Coordinates of C-alpha atoms in Angstrom, one line a residue:
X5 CA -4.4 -22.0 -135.2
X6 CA -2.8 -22.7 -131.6
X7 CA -4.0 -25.9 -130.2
X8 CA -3.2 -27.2 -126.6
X9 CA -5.2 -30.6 -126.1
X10 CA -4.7 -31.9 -122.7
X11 CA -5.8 -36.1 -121.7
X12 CA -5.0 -38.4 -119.4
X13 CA -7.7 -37.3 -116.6
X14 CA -9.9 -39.3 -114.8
X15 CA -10.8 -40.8 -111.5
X16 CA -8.3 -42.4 -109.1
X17 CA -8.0 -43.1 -105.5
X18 CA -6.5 -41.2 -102.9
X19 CA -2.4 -42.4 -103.1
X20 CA -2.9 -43.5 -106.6
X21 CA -1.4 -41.6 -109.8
X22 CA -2.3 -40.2 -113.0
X23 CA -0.1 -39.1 -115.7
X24 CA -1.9 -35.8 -117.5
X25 CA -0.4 -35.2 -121.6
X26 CA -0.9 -31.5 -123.4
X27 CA 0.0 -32.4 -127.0
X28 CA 0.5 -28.7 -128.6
X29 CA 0.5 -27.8 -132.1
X30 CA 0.3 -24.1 -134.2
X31 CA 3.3 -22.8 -132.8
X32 CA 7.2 -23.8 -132.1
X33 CA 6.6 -25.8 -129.2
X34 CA 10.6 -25.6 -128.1
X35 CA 10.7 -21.9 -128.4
X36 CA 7.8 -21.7 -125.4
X37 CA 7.9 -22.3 -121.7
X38 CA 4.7 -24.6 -120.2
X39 CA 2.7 -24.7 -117.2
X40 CA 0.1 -26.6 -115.5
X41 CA -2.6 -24.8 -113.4
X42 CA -5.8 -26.2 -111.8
X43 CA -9.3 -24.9 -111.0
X44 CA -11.2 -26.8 -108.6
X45 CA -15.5 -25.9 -108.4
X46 CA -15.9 -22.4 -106.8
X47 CA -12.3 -21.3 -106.3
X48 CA -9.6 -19.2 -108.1
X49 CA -7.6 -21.2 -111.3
X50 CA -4.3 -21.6 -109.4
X51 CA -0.5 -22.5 -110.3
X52 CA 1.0 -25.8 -110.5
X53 CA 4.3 -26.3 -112.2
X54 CA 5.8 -25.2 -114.8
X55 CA 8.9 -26.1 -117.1
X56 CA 11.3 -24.0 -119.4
X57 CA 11.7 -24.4 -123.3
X58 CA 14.4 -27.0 -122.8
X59 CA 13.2 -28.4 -119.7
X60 CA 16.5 -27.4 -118.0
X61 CA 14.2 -25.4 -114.8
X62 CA 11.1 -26.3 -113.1
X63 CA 9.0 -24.4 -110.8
X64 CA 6.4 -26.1 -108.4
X65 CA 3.7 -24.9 -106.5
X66 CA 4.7 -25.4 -102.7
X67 CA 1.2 -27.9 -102.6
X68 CA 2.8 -30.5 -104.9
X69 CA 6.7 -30.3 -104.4
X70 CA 7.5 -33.8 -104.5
X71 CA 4.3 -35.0 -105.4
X72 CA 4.0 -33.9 -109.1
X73 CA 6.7 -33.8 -111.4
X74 CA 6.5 -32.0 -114.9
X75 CA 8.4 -32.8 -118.2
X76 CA 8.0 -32.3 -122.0
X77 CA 9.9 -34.0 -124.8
X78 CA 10.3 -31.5 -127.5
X79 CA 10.5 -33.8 -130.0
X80 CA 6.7 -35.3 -129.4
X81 CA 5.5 -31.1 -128.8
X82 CA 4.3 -32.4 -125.7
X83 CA 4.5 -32.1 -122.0
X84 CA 3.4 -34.1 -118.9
X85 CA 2.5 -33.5 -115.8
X86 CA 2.9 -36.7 -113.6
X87 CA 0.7 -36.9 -110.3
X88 CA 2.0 -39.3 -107.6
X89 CA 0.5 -39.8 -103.9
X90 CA -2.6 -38.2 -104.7
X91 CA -5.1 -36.3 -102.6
X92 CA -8.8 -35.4 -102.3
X93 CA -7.9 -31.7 -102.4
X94 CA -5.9 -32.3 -106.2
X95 CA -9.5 -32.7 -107.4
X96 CA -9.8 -29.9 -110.0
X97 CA -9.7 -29.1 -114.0
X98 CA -6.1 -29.4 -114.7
X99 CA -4.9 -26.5 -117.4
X100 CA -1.9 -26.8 -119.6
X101 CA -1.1 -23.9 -120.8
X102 CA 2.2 -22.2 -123.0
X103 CA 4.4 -18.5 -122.2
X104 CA 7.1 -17.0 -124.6
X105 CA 9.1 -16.0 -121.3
X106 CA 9.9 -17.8 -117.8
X107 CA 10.0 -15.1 -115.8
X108 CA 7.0 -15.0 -113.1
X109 CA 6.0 -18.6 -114.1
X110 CA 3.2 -18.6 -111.8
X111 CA 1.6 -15.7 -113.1
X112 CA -1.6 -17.1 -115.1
X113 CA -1.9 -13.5 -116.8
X114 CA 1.4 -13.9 -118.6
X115 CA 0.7 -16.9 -120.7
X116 CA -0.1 -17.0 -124.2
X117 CA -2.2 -19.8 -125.1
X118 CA -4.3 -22.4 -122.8
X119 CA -5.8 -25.7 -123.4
X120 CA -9.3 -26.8 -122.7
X121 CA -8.6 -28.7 -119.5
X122 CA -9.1 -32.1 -118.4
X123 CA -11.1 -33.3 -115.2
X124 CA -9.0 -35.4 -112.3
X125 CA -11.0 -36.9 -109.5
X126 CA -9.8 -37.9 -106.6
X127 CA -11.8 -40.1 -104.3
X128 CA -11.1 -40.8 -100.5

């Protein structure tokens, strides 16, 4: 069984951070690429970032570039998704999700297994 368990959500105010966790387990965490995507209520699930197996490459959604900053530490079978300077409009479920393959990162169709979510509130 494939488990991707996401935490660290919550509520924050606006220019504060969060740092989100996706512990994974059921597979061979180094062998995967990651992503984070977001749904906020009544839109579209949409890309974040995302991260190669070794960490090596990062991709960022053009509404967090130097904002958000992802990571994993193959070691732990974890990766993190740190928020910094946060805004009202970053309110959404935050997804963690797993690929075997970085091409088209952003794609949500082409990944394998998702988590749950976890809920990030941002307050002005």
């Amino acid at each position: 069984q494939v488990q991707l368990v996401e935490s660290g959500g919550g509520l924050v105010q606006a220019g504060g951070s969060l740092r989100l966790s996706c512990a994974a387990s059921g597979f061979i965490f180094s062998l995967y690429h990651m992503g984070w995507f977001r749904q906020a209520p009544g839109k579209e699930r949409e890309f974040v970032a995302a991260i190669n197996w070794s960490g090596s490459n990062t991709y960022y959604a053009d509404s967090v570039k130097g904002r958000f900053t992802i990571s994993r530490d193959n070691a732990k079978n974890t990766v993190y998704l740190q928020m910094n300077s946060l805004k009202p409009e970053d309110t959404a479920v935050y997804y963690c999700a797993a690929k075997y393959g970085y091409n088209r990162p952003q794609i949500i169709g082409e990944y394998d297994y998702w988590g749950q979510g976890t809920q990030v509130t941002v307050s002005s």
